[in-house]
mmCIF file of C-alpha atoms and ligand atoms in Angstrom:
data_model
loop_
_atom_site.group_PDB
_atom_site.id
_atom_site.type_symbol
_atom_site.label_atom_id
_atom_site.label_comp_id
_atom_site.label_asym_id
_atom_site.label_seq_id
_atom_site.Cartn_x
_atom_site.Cartn_y
_atom_site.Cartn_z
ATOM 1 C CA MET A 1 -24.586 8.246 7.550
ATOM 2 C CA ALA A 2 -21.303 9.391 5.978
ATOM 3 C CA ARG A 3 -20.091 6.975 4.287
ATOM 4 C CA LYS A 4 -17.840 3.514 6.307
ATOM 5 C CA SER A 5 -14.125 4.283 5.858
ATOM 6 C CA VAL A 6 -10.963 1.272 4.781
ATOM 7 C CA LEU A 7 -7.362 2.922 5.404
ATOM 8 C CA VAL A 8 -5.246 0.585 2.767
ATOM 9 C CA LEU A 9 -1.724 0.628 3.723
ATOM 10 C CA ASN A 10 1.124 -0.449 1.983
ATOM 11 C CA GLY A 11 5.578 -0.372 3.497
ATOM 12 C CA PRO A 12 7.985 -0.497 1.688
ATOM 13 C CA ASN A 13 8.976 -0.296 -2.071
ATOM 14 C CA LEU A 14 5.646 -0.450 -3.189
ATOM 15 C CA ASN A 15 5.659 2.766 -4.573
ATOM 16 C CA MET A 16 7.974 0.527 -6.662
ATOM 17 C CA LEU A 17 5.492 -0.965 -8.128
ATOM 18 C CA GLY A 18 5.139 -1.725 -12.042
ATOM 19 C CA LEU A 19 9.267 -1.566 -11.991
ATOM 20 C CA ARG A 20 10.078 -3.534 -8.790
ATOM 21 C CA GLN A 21 11.020 -7.508 -9.579
ATOM 22 C CA PRO A 22 7.761 -7.159 -12.253
ATOM 23 C CA GLU A 23 7.775 -11.516 -12.549
ATOM 24 C CA ILE A 24 7.759 -11.187 -9.057
ATOM 25 C CA TYR A 25 4.797 -8.429 -8.453
ATOM 26 C CA GLY A 26 3.386 -7.572 -12.019
ATOM 27 C CA THR A 27 3.610 -4.830 -14.273
ATOM 28 C CA MET A 28 0.576 -2.165 -12.233
ATOM 29 C CA SER A 29 1.700 0.319 -10.205
ATOM 30 C CA LEU A 30 1.090 1.959 -7.247
ATOM 31 C CA ARG A 31 -0.911 4.568 -8.321
ATOM 32 C CA ASP A 32 -3.587 1.518 -10.791
ATOM 33 C CA LEU A 33 -4.157 -0.302 -7.754
ATOM 34 C CA GLU A 34 -5.516 1.935 -5.528
ATOM 35 C CA GLY A 35 -6.895 2.488 -8.437
ATOM 36 C CA ILE A 36 -8.684 -0.645 -8.001
ATOM 37 C CA CYS A 37 -9.606 -0.336 -4.119
ATOM 38 C CA VAL A 38 -10.909 3.460 -4.478
ATOM 39 C CA ASP A 39 -13.342 1.022 -6.825
ATOM 40 C CA ALA A 40 -13.638 -2.023 -5.348
ATOM 41 C CA ALA A 41 -14.387 0.404 -2.079
ATOM 42 C CA GLN A 42 -16.818 2.020 -4.254
ATOM 43 C CA ASP A 43 -19.262 -1.058 -5.467
ATOM 44 C CA ALA A 44 -18.886 -2.307 -1.287
ATOM 45 C CA GLY A 45 -20.958 1.808 -0.007
ATOM 46 C CA TRP A 46 -17.262 2.561 1.687
ATOM 47 C CA GLN A 47 -14.861 4.941 0.721
ATOM 48 C CA ALA A 48 -10.888 4.147 0.601
ATOM 49 C CA ASP A 49 -7.831 5.428 1.648
ATOM 50 C CA CYS A 50 -4.944 4.999 0.002
ATOM 51 C CA ARG A 51 -1.151 5.798 1.601
ATOM 52 C CA GLN A 52 3.129 4.195 1.008
ATOM 53 C CA SER A 53 4.579 4.679 3.111
ATOM 54 C CA ASN A 54 8.726 3.109 3.095
ATOM 55 C CA HIS A 55 8.969 4.111 6.898
ATOM 56 C CA GLU A 56 8.236 3.004 10.250
ATOM 57 C CA GLY A 57 6.415 5.422 12.147
ATOM 58 C CA ASP A 58 4.239 6.740 9.389
ATOM 59 C CA LEU A 59 3.393 3.278 8.601
ATOM 60 C CA VAL A 60 2.716 2.974 12.732
ATOM 61 C CA GLY A 61 0.743 6.434 13.157
ATOM 62 C CA TRP A 62 -2.069 6.189 10.112
ATOM 63 C CA ILE A 63 -2.622 2.855 12.165
ATOM 64 C CA HIS A 64 -3.282 4.283 15.733
ATOM 65 C CA GLU A 65 -5.172 7.286 13.617
ATOM 66 C CA ALA A 66 -7.401 4.007 11.975
ATOM 67 C CA ARG A 67 -8.924 3.931 15.818
ATOM 68 C CA THR A 68 -10.763 6.787 15.114
ATOM 69 C CA GLU A 69 -11.052 6.728 12.151
ATOM 70 C CA PHE A 70 -10.840 4.116 10.182
ATOM 71 C CA ASN A 71 -13.762 0.852 10.323
ATOM 72 C CA GLY A 72 -11.443 -1.463 8.897
ATOM 73 C CA ILE A 73 -8.004 -1.667 7.519
ATOM 74 C CA VAL A 74 -6.315 -3.024 5.141
ATOM 75 C CA ILE A 75 -2.065 -3.511 5.338
ATOM 76 C CA ASN A 76 0.296 -5.019 3.015
ATOM 77 C CA ALA A 77 2.927 -3.400 5.370
ATOM 78 C CA GLY A 78 5.833 -5.425 2.557
ATOM 79 C CA ALA A 79 9.179 -6.004 4.460
ATOM 80 C CA TYR A 80 8.558 -4.709 8.442
ATOM 81 C CA THR A 81 5.929 -7.551 7.529
ATOM 82 C CA HIS A 82 8.933 -9.917 8.343
ATOM 83 C CA THR A 83 10.654 -7.574 10.963
ATOM 84 C CA SER A 84 8.436 -4.865 12.419
ATOM 85 C CA VAL A 85 6.568 -5.802 16.164
ATOM 86 C CA ALA A 86 5.767 -1.415 16.452
ATOM 87 C CA ILE A 87 3.115 -2.205 13.280
ATOM 88 C CA ARG A 88 1.777 -5.883 15.349
ATOM 89 C CA ASP A 89 1.301 -4.430 18.584
ATOM 90 C CA ALA A 90 -0.305 -0.860 16.445
ATOM 91 C CA ILE A 91 -2.769 -2.996 15.436
ATOM 92 C CA SER A 92 -4.013 -4.567 18.773
ATOM 93 C CA ALA A 93 -3.605 -0.875 19.250
ATOM 94 C CA ALA A 94 -6.163 -0.021 16.634
ATOM 95 C CA GLU A 95 -9.144 -1.679 17.052
ATOM 96 C CA THR A 96 -9.665 -1.792 14.451
ATOM 97 C CA PRO A 97 -10.726 -5.275 12.041
ATOM 98 C CA THR A 98 -7.155 -5.244 10.058
ATOM 99 C CA ILE A 99 -6.789 -7.809 6.572
ATOM 100 C CA GLU A 100 -3.469 -8.762 5.716
ATOM 101 C CA VAL A 101 -2.582 -8.827 2.104
ATOM 102 C CA HIS A 102 0.816 -10.013 -0.119
ATOM 103 C CA LEU A 103 1.014 -9.643 -3.674
ATOM 104 C CA SER A 104 2.547 -12.281 -4.218
ATOM 105 C CA ASN A 105 2.561 -15.903 -2.072
ATOM 106 C CA ILE A 106 5.018 -15.851 0.260
ATOM 107 C CA HIS A 107 4.876 -19.575 1.585
ATOM 108 C CA LYS A 108 7.029 -20.134 -2.219
ATOM 109 C CA ARG A 109 9.152 -18.221 -1.720
ATOM 110 C CA GLU A 110 12.634 -17.569 0.831
ATOM 111 C CA GLU A 111 11.855 -18.623 4.254
ATOM 112 C CA PHE A 112 11.865 -15.228 5.854
ATOM 113 C CA ARG A 113 9.116 -14.619 4.580
ATOM 114 C CA HIS A 114 7.137 -17.218 5.380
ATOM 115 C CA HIS A 115 7.215 -15.917 9.210
ATOM 116 C CA SER A 116 4.933 -12.656 9.549
ATOM 117 C CA TYR A 117 4.462 -10.631 13.300
ATOM 118 C CA LEU A 118 0.959 -8.892 11.795
ATOM 119 C CA THR A 119 -0.836 -12.264 10.740
ATOM 120 C CA ALA A 120 -1.945 -13.308 14.859
ATOM 121 C CA VAL A 121 -3.157 -9.980 14.741
ATOM 122 C CA SER A 122 -4.763 -9.649 12.099
ATOM 123 C CA VAL A 123 -8.471 -11.362 10.839
ATOM 124 C CA GLY A 124 -6.726 -12.968 8.134
ATOM 125 C CA MET A 125 -4.294 -12.303 5.903
ATOM 126 C CA ILE A 126 -4.811 -12.989 1.735
ATOM 127 C CA CYS A 127 -1.458 -13.229 -0.090
ATOM 128 C CA GLY A 128 -0.668 -14.880 -3.312
ATOM 129 C CA LEU A 129 -3.066 -13.151 -5.786
ATOM 130 C CA GLY A 130 -1.541 -9.909 -6.467
ATOM 131 C CA ALA A 131 -4.396 -6.848 -6.937
ATOM 132 C CA GLU A 132 -7.253 -9.326 -6.623
ATOM 133 C CA GLY A 133 -6.373 -9.637 -2.973
ATOM 134 C CA TYR A 134 -6.475 -6.095 -1.792
ATOM 135 C CA VAL A 135 -10.191 -6.211 -3.389
ATOM 136 C CA LEU A 136 -11.404 -9.093 -1.590
ATOM 137 C CA ALA A 137 -9.707 -8.520 1.404
ATOM 138 C CA ILE A 138 -11.641 -4.702 0.912
ATOM 139 C CA GLN A 139 -14.885 -6.716 0.439
ATOM 140 C CA ALA A 140 -14.420 -8.585 3.723
ATOM 141 C CA LEU A 141 -14.064 -5.530 6.130
ATOM 142 C CA ALA A 142 -17.374 -4.819 4.144
ATOM 143 C CA ARG A 143 -19.818 -7.653 4.567
ATOM 144 C CA MET A 144 -18.347 -8.392 7.999
ATOM 145 C CA ALA A 145 -18.892 -3.960 8.945
ATOM 146 C CA ALA A 146 -22.407 -5.574 8.181
ATOM 147 C CA ALA A 147 -23.355 -8.875 9.369
ATOM 148 C CA ASP A 148 -21.671 -7.095 12.676
ATOM 149 C CA GLU A 149 -24.632 -3.360 11.997
ATOM 150 C CA ALA A 150 -27.400 -6.080 11.634
ATOM 151 C CA ARG A 151 -26.845 -8.760 14.710
HETATM 152 C C1 LIG B 1 5.144 -8.744 -0.103
HETATM 153 C C2 LIG B 1 6.392 -9.475 0.113
HETATM 154 C C3 LIG B 1 7.442 -8.747 0.931
HETATM 155 O O1 LIG B 1 8.223 -11.096 1.750
HETATM 156 C C4 LIG B 1 8.291 -7.681 -0.004
HETATM 157 O O2 LIG B 1 8.975 -8.105 1.222
HETATM 158 C C5 LIG B 1 7.708 -6.695 -0.312
HETATM 159 C C6 LIG B 1 6.262 -7.131 -0.959
HETATM 160 C C7 LIG B 1 4.116 -8.689 -1.279
HETATM 161 O O3 LIG B 1 3.512 -8.058 -1.268
HETATM 162 O O4 LIG B 1 4.548 -9.568 -1.312
HETATM 163 O O5 LIG B 1 8.039 -5.355 -0.544
HETATM 164 O O6 LIG B 1 4.747 -7.809 1.203
#
């Protein structure tokens, strides 16, 4: 049987990880973060496909692809979290279990970051745990899929 796959999406400005506001986002690069995700997926018997874009339409298209090509989505939509009805609708359309993650604790920050358009269409949301949030999200998707299969 083919290995299950998780699509790990990072949105705008996350290509600047390690350089951008390290006091908030840490010193790890996007490449390092994606490596951690690939390892976490492998440990769970899955594979990870990690992608980043600064463009909303790229993220929407990739989320659509997940409907047939992936078993789960982990998404940090960056600032689009707080603005994008299009990404929210794409997650609904994908009908693929999705976990929203944020490196920082968005509830400890400016008021405009407290609302997410994505949480209501996601299985859950993890914030404030840095890279660990992505690992936990991947593990949760793998466990949920295994539990579904055992039913
Ligand atoms: C972020 C939080 C967002 O508010 C912000 O716009 C980001 C990163 C996070 O990972 O903490 O770009 O999603």
